[in-house]
Amino acid sequence: MAKRLARRAERGVAVRRADERQRERRVRDAARDGPTRVPFRVANLGEILRHLVRLYPGPLAGLNEIVTNSADAYREARADAGTIFVRPRRKPHFELVVEDFSQGIPRSDLAELPQNVASSHKRELDDPTVVGSKGIGLFGALALGARADITSRHASSRDTWRLHLAYDRLDEGAELELVQKGGLALPGTRVLVRDV
């Protein structure tokens, strides 16, 4: 068994070396004709995303990001007033909940959040009161804790959807699920941060 694993590891190393040689040849050939563009390649997506989380200078900046996203949701809905609840829970473990009752996030938009890192529709809004625009607000919760759930019910839907994020599993993406029991009674969004 150990010999088979060793042979597989050796084959993997040989394949990686062959790929590197082939990439090096392509770059060298392209450079002969003059300057060439060398595209960026992300070798470890999870590590890049963890670095994005670390851009927040501390937990308060992460909390500010979540609250700002809630305030922006009210502004986008053209609501004159709205309440944002920030509640700590101490039992059974310390958690933090930020909740708003704006229009909520449609399932399709919630599903696209992990696929549109560093892209924000807020850049296109002609509203100077909307604050967010960097497209990394998804990671604000992970600046507070190791795991987060973004639960939302859009105004045009009766369904509640939840997006699970885990700091140590960012390279695997996020998990989207339909909440079967205990969904939101009203349209809005709840961000629950665990392992604070």
PDB file of C-alpha atoms in Angstrom:
ATOM      1  CA  MET A   1       0.000   0.000   0.000  1.00  0.00           C
ATOM      2  CA  ALA A   2       2.796   2.402   0.945  1.00  0.00           C
ATOM      3  CA  LYS A   3       4.647   1.627  -2.285  1.00  0.00           C
ATOM      4  CA  ARG A   4       1.523   2.366  -4.346  1.00  0.00           C
ATOM      5  CA  LEU A   5       1.062   5.706  -2.571  1.00  0.00           C
ATOM      6  CA  ALA A   6       4.730   6.551  -3.138  1.00  0.00           C
ATOM      7  CA  ARG A   7       4.416   5.727  -6.872  1.00  0.00           C
ATOM      8  CA  ARG A   8       1.290   7.904  -7.146  1.00  0.00           C
ATOM      9  CA  ALA A   9       3.067  10.772  -5.430  1.00  0.00           C
ATOM     10  CA  GLU A  10       6.063  10.403  -7.772  1.00  0.00           C
ATOM     11  CA  ARG A  11       3.754  10.383 -10.806  1.00  0.00           C
ATOM     12  CA  GLY A  12       2.021  13.511  -9.526  1.00  0.00           C
ATOM     13  CA  VAL A  13       5.364  15.292  -9.126  1.00  0.00           C
ATOM     14  CA  ALA A  14       6.414  14.222 -12.635  1.00  0.00           C
ATOM     15  CA  VAL A  15       3.141  15.502 -14.147  1.00  0.00           C
ATOM     16  CA  ARG A  16       3.501  18.854 -12.351  1.00  0.00           C
ATOM     17  CA  ARG A  17       7.094  19.212 -13.573  1.00  0.00           C
ATOM     18  CA  ALA A  18       6.021  18.436 -17.159  1.00  0.00           C
ATOM     19  CA  ASP A  19       3.226  21.041 -16.895  1.00  0.00           C
ATOM     20  CA  GLU A  20       5.682  23.622 -15.552  1.00  0.00           C
ATOM     21  CA  ARG A  21       8.130  22.919 -18.406  1.00  0.00           C
ATOM     22  CA  GLN A  22       5.329  23.243 -20.964  1.00  0.00           C
ATOM     23  CA  ARG A  23       4.159  26.566 -19.447  1.00  0.00           C
ATOM     24  CA  GLU A  24       7.744  27.834 -19.396  1.00  0.00           C
ATOM     25  CA  ARG A  25       8.158  26.924 -23.091  1.00  0.00           C
ATOM     26  CA  ARG A  26       4.952  28.780 -24.022  1.00  0.00           C
ATOM     27  CA  VAL A  27       6.046  31.907 -22.123  1.00  0.00           C
ATOM     28  CA  ARG A  28       9.540  31.779 -23.693  1.00  0.00           C
ATOM     29  CA  ASP A  29       8.096  31.346 -27.192  1.00  0.00           C
ATOM     30  CA  ALA A  30       5.667  34.232 -26.719  1.00  0.00           C
ATOM     31  CA  ALA A  31       8.405  36.493 -25.320  1.00  0.00           C
ATOM     32  CA  ARG A  32      10.569  36.027 -28.432  1.00  0.00           C
ATOM     33  CA  ASP A  33       8.067  38.062 -30.443  1.00  0.00           C
ATOM     34  CA  GLY A  34       8.291  40.987 -27.990  1.00  0.00           C
ATOM     35  CA  PRO A  35       6.555  41.893 -24.763  1.00  0.00           C
ATOM     36  CA  THR A  36       3.780  39.530 -23.827  1.00  0.00           C
ATOM     37  CA  ARG A  37       1.058  39.426 -21.231  1.00  0.00           C
ATOM     38  CA  VAL A  38       1.458  36.702 -18.649  1.00  0.00           C
ATOM     39  CA  PRO A  39      -1.896  36.003 -16.984  1.00  0.00           C
ATOM     40  CA  PHE A  40      -2.212  35.601 -13.253  1.00  0.00           C
ATOM     41  CA  ARG A  41      -2.922  32.098 -12.062  1.00  0.00           C
ATOM     42  CA  VAL A  42      -4.201  31.417  -8.561  1.00  0.00           C
ATOM     43  CA  ALA A  43      -2.516  28.317  -7.213  1.00  0.00           C
ATOM     44  CA  ASN A  44      -4.444  28.254  -3.925  1.00  0.00           C
ATOM     45  CA  LEU A  45      -7.832  29.971  -4.089  1.00  0.00           C
ATOM     46  CA  GLY A  46      -8.596  29.298  -0.428  1.00  0.00           C
ATOM     47  CA  GLU A  47      -5.438  31.105   0.663  1.00  0.00           C
ATOM     48  CA  ILE A  48      -6.232  34.135  -1.526  1.00  0.00           C
ATOM     49  CA  LEU A  49      -9.728  34.331  -0.024  1.00  0.00           C
ATOM     50  CA  ARG A  50      -8.341  34.032   3.512  1.00  0.00           C
ATOM     51  CA  HIS A  51      -6.057  36.989   2.717  1.00  0.00           C
ATOM     52  CA  LEU A  52      -9.117  38.989   1.622  1.00  0.00           C
ATOM     53  CA  VAL A  53     -10.667  38.314   5.034  1.00  0.00           C
ATOM     54  CA  ARG A  54      -7.486  39.606   6.681  1.00  0.00           C
ATOM     55  CA  LEU A  55      -7.858  42.943   4.866  1.00  0.00           C
ATOM     56  CA  TYR A  56     -10.281  43.931   7.608  1.00  0.00           C
ATOM     57  CA  PRO A  57      -8.184  45.534  10.344  1.00  0.00           C
ATOM     58  CA  GLY A  58     -10.134  43.771  13.087  1.00  0.00           C
ATOM     59  CA  PRO A  59     -13.480  42.385  14.226  1.00  0.00           C
ATOM     60  CA  LEU A  60     -15.087  45.820  14.503  1.00  0.00           C
ATOM     61  CA  ALA A  61     -14.341  46.473  10.841  1.00  0.00           C
ATOM     62  CA  GLY A  62     -16.028  43.173   9.976  1.00  0.00           C
ATOM     63  CA  LEU A  63     -19.075  44.112  12.050  1.00  0.00           C
ATOM     64  CA  ASN A  64     -19.118  47.537  10.385  1.00  0.00           C
ATOM     65  CA  GLU A  65     -19.145  45.812   6.976  1.00  0.00           C
ATOM     66  CA  ILE A  66     -22.177  43.679   7.886  1.00  0.00           C
ATOM     67  CA  VAL A  67     -24.113  46.650   9.330  1.00  0.00           C
ATOM     68  CA  THR A  68     -23.193  48.803   6.319  1.00  0.00           C
ATOM     69  CA  ASN A  69     -24.524  46.092   3.967  1.00  0.00           C
ATOM     70  CA  SER A  70     -27.821  46.134   5.895  1.00  0.00           C
ATOM     71  CA  ALA A  71     -28.001  49.928   5.686  1.00  0.00           C
ATOM     72  CA  ASP A  72     -27.248  49.777   1.947  1.00  0.00           C
ATOM     73  CA  ALA A  73     -30.092  47.240   1.539  1.00  0.00           C
ATOM     74  CA  TYR A  74     -32.538  49.764   2.986  1.00  0.00           C
ATOM     75  CA  ARG A  75     -31.142  52.505   0.730  1.00  0.00           C
ATOM     76  CA  GLU A  76     -31.417  50.304  -2.359  1.00  0.00           C
ATOM     77  CA  ALA A  77     -35.024  49.490  -1.449  1.00  0.00           C
ATOM     78  CA  ARG A  78     -35.663  53.240  -1.182  1.00  0.00           C
ATOM     79  CA  ALA A  79     -36.911  52.736   2.380  1.00  0.00           C
ATOM     80  CA  ASP A  80     -37.138  55.980   4.337  1.00  0.00           C
ATOM     81  CA  ALA A  81     -36.447  54.238   7.612  1.00  0.00           C
ATOM     82  CA  GLY A  82     -35.306  50.838   8.710  1.00  0.00           C
ATOM     83  CA  THR A  83     -34.006  49.060  11.766  1.00  0.00           C
ATOM     84  CA  ILE A  84     -30.847  47.002  11.977  1.00  0.00           C
ATOM     85  CA  PHE A  85     -30.638  44.680  14.955  1.00  0.00           C
ATOM     86  CA  VAL A  86     -27.237  43.664  16.337  1.00  0.00           C
ATOM     87  CA  ARG A  87     -27.552  41.003  19.038  1.00  0.00           C
ATOM     88  CA  PRO A  88     -24.932  38.941  20.798  1.00  0.00           C
ATOM     89  CA  ARG A  89     -25.939  35.451  21.949  1.00  0.00           C
ATOM     90  CA  ARG A  90     -23.982  33.861  24.729  1.00  0.00           C
ATOM     91  CA  LYS A  91     -25.580  30.415  24.966  1.00  0.00           C
ATOM     92  CA  PRO A  92     -24.683  27.730  24.055  1.00  0.00           C
ATOM     93  CA  HIS A  93     -21.687  29.463  22.390  1.00  0.00           C
ATOM     94  CA  PHE A  94     -20.935  33.109  21.749  1.00  0.00           C
ATOM     95  CA  GLU A  95     -22.504  34.214  18.476  1.00  0.00           C
ATOM     96  CA  LEU A  96     -23.347  37.531  16.884  1.00  0.00           C
ATOM     97  CA  VAL A  97     -26.503  38.211  14.855  1.00  0.00           C
ATOM     98  CA  VAL A  98     -27.076  41.187  12.544  1.00  0.00           C
ATOM     99  CA  GLU A  99     -30.562  41.388  11.068  1.00  0.00           C
ATOM    100  CA  ASP A 100     -32.482  43.774   8.837  1.00  0.00           C
ATOM    101  CA  PHE A 101     -35.986  43.755   7.384  1.00  0.00           C
ATOM    102  CA  SER A 102     -35.295  45.333   4.003  1.00  0.00           C
ATOM    103  CA  GLN A 103     -36.237  43.600   0.748  1.00  0.00           C
ATOM    104  CA  GLY A 104     -33.924  40.614   1.298  1.00  0.00           C
ATOM    105  CA  ILE A 105     -31.614  38.940  -1.212  1.00  0.00           C
ATOM    106  CA  PRO A 106     -33.050  36.836  -4.068  1.00  0.00           C
ATOM    107  CA  ARG A 107     -31.839  33.227  -4.159  1.00  0.00           C
ATOM    108  CA  SER A 108     -30.039  33.798  -7.455  1.00  0.00           C
ATOM    109  CA  ASP A 109     -28.083  36.761  -6.022  1.00  0.00           C
ATOM    110  CA  LEU A 110     -27.272  34.865  -2.819  1.00  0.00           C
ATOM    111  CA  ALA A 111     -25.949  31.967  -4.916  1.00  0.00           C
ATOM    112  CA  GLU A 112     -23.804  34.348  -6.967  1.00  0.00           C
ATOM    113  CA  LEU A 113     -22.110  36.034  -3.968  1.00  0.00           C
ATOM    114  CA  PRO A 114     -19.248  33.483  -3.812  1.00  0.00           C
ATOM    115  CA  GLN A 115     -18.881  33.626  -7.609  1.00  0.00           C
ATOM    116  CA  ASN A 116     -18.577  37.423  -7.770  1.00  0.00           C
ATOM    117  CA  VAL A 117     -15.838  38.211  -5.271  1.00  0.00           C
ATOM    118  CA  ALA A 118     -14.494  41.746  -5.847  1.00  0.00           C
ATOM    119  CA  SER A 119     -17.492  42.607  -8.030  1.00  0.00           C
ATOM    120  CA  SER A 120     -20.347  44.723  -6.758  1.00  0.00           C
ATOM    121  CA  HIS A 121     -23.534  45.980  -8.399  1.00  0.00           C
ATOM    122  CA  LYS A 122     -23.364  48.922  -5.963  1.00  0.00           C
ATOM    123  CA  ARG A 123     -20.671  50.531  -8.132  1.00  0.00           C
ATOM    124  CA  GLU A 124     -23.322  51.096 -10.802  1.00  0.00           C
ATOM    125  CA  LEU A 125     -25.864  52.723  -8.479  1.00  0.00           C
ATOM    126  CA  ASP A 126     -26.264  56.446  -8.759  1.00  0.00           C
ATOM    127  CA  ASP A 127     -26.716  56.945  -5.014  1.00  0.00           C
ATOM    128  CA  PRO A 128     -23.976  58.637  -2.999  1.00  0.00           C
ATOM    129  CA  THR A 129     -25.455  57.309   0.267  1.00  0.00           C
ATOM    130  CA  VAL A 130     -24.764  53.671  -0.687  1.00  0.00           C
ATOM    131  CA  VAL A 131     -21.429  52.887   0.939  1.00  0.00           C
ATOM    132  CA  GLY A 132     -20.323  49.410  -0.175  1.00  0.00           C
ATOM    133  CA  SER A 133     -18.647  48.893  -3.534  1.00  0.00           C
ATOM    134  CA  LYS A 134     -15.555  46.703  -3.091  1.00  0.00           C
ATOM    135  CA  GLY A 135     -17.357  43.374  -3.445  1.00  0.00           C
ATOM    136  CA  ILE A 136     -15.676  41.693  -0.467  1.00  0.00           C
ATOM    137  CA  GLY A 137     -18.413  42.322   2.112  1.00  0.00           C
ATOM    138  CA  LEU A 138     -19.176  38.619   2.050  1.00  0.00           C
ATOM    139  CA  PHE A 139     -16.016  38.165   4.117  1.00  0.00           C
ATOM    140  CA  GLY A 140     -16.884  40.795   6.761  1.00  0.00           C
ATOM    141  CA  ALA A 141     -18.527  38.102   8.870  1.00  0.00           C
ATOM    142  CA  LEU A 142     -15.408  35.933   8.679  1.00  0.00           C
ATOM    143  CA  ALA A 143     -13.378  38.821  10.097  1.00  0.00           C
ATOM    144  CA  LEU A 144     -15.540  38.344  13.228  1.00  0.00           C
ATOM    145  CA  GLY A 145     -15.737  34.568  13.468  1.00  0.00           C
ATOM    146  CA  ALA A 146     -14.684  31.331  11.832  1.00  0.00           C
ATOM    147  CA  ARG A 147     -18.145  30.472  10.459  1.00  0.00           C
ATOM    148  CA  ALA A 148     -21.090  32.512   9.209  1.00  0.00           C
ATOM    149  CA  ASP A 149     -24.577  31.944   7.863  1.00  0.00           C
ATOM    150  CA  ILE A 150     -26.235  34.519   5.628  1.00  0.00           C
ATOM    151  CA  THR A 151     -29.971  33.805   5.695  1.00  0.00           C
ATOM    152  CA  SER A 152     -32.334  35.800   3.515  1.00  0.00           C
ATOM    153  CA  ARG A 153     -35.903  35.922   2.293  1.00  0.00           C
ATOM    154  CA  HIS A 154     -36.599  38.167  -0.667  1.00  0.00           C
ATOM    155  CA  ALA A 155     -39.764  40.285  -0.742  1.00  0.00           C
ATOM    156  CA  SER A 156     -41.005  38.430  -3.842  1.00  0.00           C
ATOM    157  CA  SER A 157     -40.582  34.960  -2.321  1.00  0.00           C
ATOM    158  CA  ARG A 158     -41.931  32.839   0.514  1.00  0.00           C
ATOM    159  CA  ASP A 159     -38.716  30.783   0.615  1.00  0.00           C
ATOM    160  CA  THR A 160     -35.795  31.440   2.918  1.00  0.00           C
ATOM    161  CA  TRP A 161     -32.284  30.570   1.693  1.00  0.00           C
ATOM    162  CA  ARG A 162     -29.080  30.217   3.700  1.00  0.00           C
ATOM    163  CA  LEU A 163     -25.474  30.542   2.559  1.00  0.00           C
ATOM    164  CA  HIS A 164     -22.908  28.830   4.841  1.00  0.00           C
ATOM    165  CA  LEU A 165     -19.340  30.168   4.977  1.00  0.00           C
ATOM    166  CA  ALA A 166     -16.398  28.623   6.822  1.00  0.00           C
ATOM    167  CA  TYR A 167     -12.998  30.346   7.078  1.00  0.00           C
ATOM    168  CA  ASP A 168     -11.036  27.092   6.957  1.00  0.00           C
ATOM    169  CA  ARG A 169     -13.043  25.773   3.979  1.00  0.00           C
ATOM    170  CA  LEU A 170     -13.072  28.791   1.668  1.00  0.00           C
ATOM    171  CA  ASP A 171     -11.325  26.835  -1.079  1.00  0.00           C
ATOM    172  CA  GLU A 172     -14.380  24.526  -1.176  1.00  0.00           C
ATOM    173  CA  GLY A 173     -16.766  27.432  -1.753  1.00  0.00           C
ATOM    174  CA  ALA A 174     -19.942  28.190   0.160  1.00  0.00           C
ATOM    175  CA  GLU A 175     -22.953  25.977   0.724  1.00  0.00           C
ATOM    176  CA  LEU A 176     -26.422  27.202  -0.294  1.00  0.00           C
ATOM    177  CA  GLU A 177     -29.526  25.562   1.120  1.00  0.00           C
ATOM    178  CA  LEU A 178     -33.268  26.072   1.254  1.00  0.00           C
ATOM    179  CA  VAL A 179     -34.304  26.514   4.893  1.00  0.00           C
ATOM    180  CA  GLN A 180     -36.996  23.916   5.534  1.00  0.00           C
ATOM    181  CA  LYS A 181     -37.855  24.776   9.149  1.00  0.00           C
ATOM    182  CA  GLY A 182     -37.439  28.072  10.949  1.00  0.00           C
ATOM    183  CA  GLY A 183     -37.180  30.301   7.885  1.00  0.00           C
ATOM    184  CA  LEU A 184     -37.581  34.058   8.128  1.00  0.00           C
ATOM    185  CA  ALA A 185     -41.184  35.154   8.705  1.00  0.00           C
ATOM    186  CA  LEU A 186     -40.615  38.511   6.978  1.00  0.00           C
ATOM    187  CA  PRO A 187     -38.440  39.599   4.060  1.00  0.00           C
ATOM    188  CA  GLY A 188     -34.951  40.590   5.136  1.00  0.00           C
ATOM    189  CA  THR A 189     -31.491  39.250   5.847  1.00  0.00           C
ATOM    190  CA  ARG A 190     -29.914  37.743   8.953  1.00  0.00           C
ATOM    191  CA  VAL A 191     -26.160  37.251   9.312  1.00  0.00           C
ATOM    192  CA  LEU A 192     -25.189  34.835  12.083  1.00  0.00           C
ATOM    193  CA  VAL A 193     -21.504  34.713  12.994  1.00  0.00           C
ATOM    194  CA  ARG A 194     -20.242  31.712  14.959  1.00  0.00           C
ATOM    195  CA  ASP A 195     -16.941  30.877  16.629  1.00  0.00           C
ATOM    196  CA  VAL A 196     -16.363  34.557  17.406  1.00  0.00           C
TER     197      VAL A 196
END
